[in-house]
Coordinates of C-alpha atoms in Angstrom, one line a residue:
M1 CA 99.5 100.5 125.1
A2 CA 100.5 103.7 123.5
S3 CA 98.2 105.2 120.9
L4 CA 99.2 105.1 117.3
S5 CA 100.3 108.3 115.4
P6 CA 98.4 109.1 112.2
A7 CA 101.6 108.4 110.3
I8 CA 101.9 104.9 111.7
R9 CA 98.1 104.2 111.1
T10 CA 98.5 105.4 107.5
C11 CA 101.6 103.3 106.9
Q12 CA 99.9 100.3 108.4
G13 CA 97.0 100.7 105.9
L14 CA 99.4 101.4 103.0
G15 CA 101.5 98.4 103.7
I16 CA 98.6 96.0 104.1
T17 CA 96.8 97.4 101.1
A18 CA 99.8 97.3 98.8
S19 CA 100.9 93.8 99.7
S20 CA 97.3 92.4 99.6
F21 CA 96.4 94.1 96.4
L22 CA 99.6 92.8 94.7
A23 CA 99.1 89.3 96.1
G24 CA 95.6 89.2 94.7
A25 CA 96.7 90.5 91.4
L26 CA 99.5 88.0 91.0
Y27 CA 97.2 85.2 92.1
S28 CA 94.5 86.3 89.6
I29 CA 97.1 86.4 86.8
S30 CA 98.2 82.8 87.5
F31 CA 94.6 81.4 87.9
L32 CA 92.6 83.6 85.5
G33 CA 94.9 85.3 83.0
V34 CA 97.3 82.5 82.1
P35 CA 94.6 79.8 81.6
A36 CA 92.8 82.3 79.4
I37 CA 95.8 82.8 77.1
L38 CA 96.5 79.0 77.0
V39 CA 92.9 78.1 75.8
G40 CA 92.8 76.3 72.5
K41 CA 95.4 75.8 69.8
S42 CA 97.7 78.7 69.1
N43 CA 101.2 79.3 67.8
A44 CA 104.3 80.1 69.8
F45 CA 104.4 83.8 68.8
L46 CA 100.8 84.4 69.7
L47 CA 101.2 82.7 73.1
A48 CA 104.3 84.6 73.9
S49 CA 102.7 87.9 72.8
R50 CA 99.6 87.3 75.0
W51 CA 101.9 86.5 78.0
H52 CA 103.9 89.6 77.2
S53 CA 100.7 91.7 77.5
I54 CA 100.2 90.5 81.0
F55 CA 103.8 90.7 81.9
S56 CA 104.1 94.3 80.8
V57 CA 101.4 95.5 83.0
G58 CA 102.8 93.6 86.0
Q59 CA 106.3 94.9 85.3
K60 CA 105.0 98.5 85.6
V61 CA 102.9 98.1 88.7
G62 CA 104.4 95.3 90.7
P63 CA 107.7 96.7 91.8
A64 CA 106.2 100.0 92.9
L65 CA 103.6 98.2 95.0
A66 CA 106.2 95.9 96.5
I67 CA 108.4 98.9 97.4
L68 CA 105.5 100.9 98.8
G69 CA 104.4 98.0 101.0
T70 CA 108.0 97.3 102.2
V71 CA 108.8 100.9 103.1
S72 CA 105.4 101.2 104.9
Y73 CA 106.0 98.1 106.9
L74 CA 109.5 99.2 107.8
F75 CA 108.3 102.6 108.9
V76 CA 105.6 101.0 111.1
G77 CA 108.1 98.4 112.5
R78 CA 110.6 101.2 113.4
G79 CA 107.9 103.2 115.0
K80 CA 106.7 100.3 117.1
Y81 CA 110.2 99.3 118.0
H82 CA 110.7 102.7 119.6
S83 CA 107.4 102.5 121.5
K84 CA 106.1 100.4 124.3
Y85 CA 104.8 97.6 122.1
D86 CA 105.6 93.9 122.6
S87 CA 108.6 92.9 120.4
R88 CA 106.4 90.5 118.4
V89 CA 104.6 93.5 117.0
W90 CA 107.5 95.3 115.5
K91 CA 109.0 92.0 114.4
S92 CA 105.9 91.1 112.5
F93 CA 106.2 94.3 110.5
V94 CA 109.8 93.6 109.7
G95 CA 108.8 90.1 108.6
A96 CA 106.1 91.6 106.5
A97 CA 108.6 93.9 104.8
V98 CA 111.0 91.0 104.1
A99 CA 108.3 88.8 102.6
T100 CA 107.0 91.7 100.5
M101 CA 110.3 92.9 99.3
G102 CA 111.4 89.3 98.8
I103 CA 109.5 89.1 95.6
I104 CA 112.0 91.3 93.8
P105 CA 115.1 89.1 94.3
F106 CA 112.9 86.0 93.8
T107 CA 111.9 87.4 90.4
F108 CA 115.5 88.1 89.4
I109 CA 116.9 84.8 90.7
F110 CA 114.2 82.3 89.8
M111 CA 112.0 83.9 87.1
K112 CA 114.4 85.8 85.0
P113 CA 115.5 82.8 82.8
T114 CA 111.8 82.0 82.1
N115 CA 111.0 85.7 81.5
D116 CA 114.0 86.1 79.1
A117 CA 113.0 83.0 77.2
L118 CA 109.4 84.2 76.7
L119 CA 110.5 87.7 75.9
A120 CA 112.8 86.3 73.2
Q121 CA 109.8 84.6 71.6
T122 CA 108.0 87.9 71.1
A123 CA 110.9 89.1 69.0
K124 CA 111.8 85.9 67.1
T125 CA 110.0 82.6 67.5
T126 CA 112.5 79.8 67.9
L127 CA 110.5 77.5 70.1
S128 CA 107.5 75.3 69.4
E129 CA 104.1 76.1 70.7
T130 CA 104.4 73.2 73.2
E131 CA 107.7 74.6 74.5
V132 CA 106.3 78.2 74.9
R133 CA 103.1 76.8 76.5
A134 CA 105.4 74.9 79.1
L135 CA 107.3 78.2 79.7
V136 CA 104.1 80.1 80.3
E137 CA 102.8 77.4 82.7
K138 CA 106.2 77.4 84.6
W139 CA 106.0 81.2 84.8
A140 CA 102.4 81.0 86.2
S141 CA 103.7 78.6 88.9
L142 CA 106.6 80.8 89.9
N143 CA 104.2 83.8 89.9
L144 CA 102.0 81.9 92.5
V145 CA 105.1 81.6 94.7
R146 CA 105.4 85.4 94.6
S147 CA 101.8 85.7 95.4
G148 CA 102.2 83.4 98.4
M149 CA 105.2 85.5 99.7
L150 CA 103.0 88.6 99.5
M151 CA 100.1 86.8 101.3
I152 CA 102.6 86.0 104.1
G153 CA 103.6 89.6 104.2
T154 CA 100.0 90.7 104.4
A155 CA 99.2 88.2 107.2
L156 CA 102.2 89.4 109.2
G157 CA 101.2 93.0 108.6
L158 CA 97.6 92.2 109.8
Y159 CA 98.9 90.4 112.8
G160 CA 101.0 93.4 113.8
A161 CA 98.1 95.8 113.3
L162 CA 95.7 93.8 115.3

């Protein structure tokens, strides 16, 4: 087996780190952050505002980590495609890239309506507390799907690296 260049090793580490960090962050938000904002009685505006605080941080960091992981995985996959590695190795990195980048279209296709409804509640409350609570819970479930996609990407990246 050919030895790995420093660039390939670095990109392996970057891809695995970016996708695993983001997977853990999204998982934590759904299992720790969302239940914390749903504790006790509240009003619709306060719930939506708390959700917005979490959403704002994720919106700034998440896409950058997804793109970093994707580009890193694609670079490694391309490098291993042009070397003497088994085809399963480069394909695992391409699969990792697809799973990692897949969270962006997933967000726009499946989460945008929920995001928009919750964002509207931070400007002008038109829904009841129960309805906003249901939207936040739905968002947390969809967020777990994104975390799972990233976990798959991380597993594929680790498989290719080992």
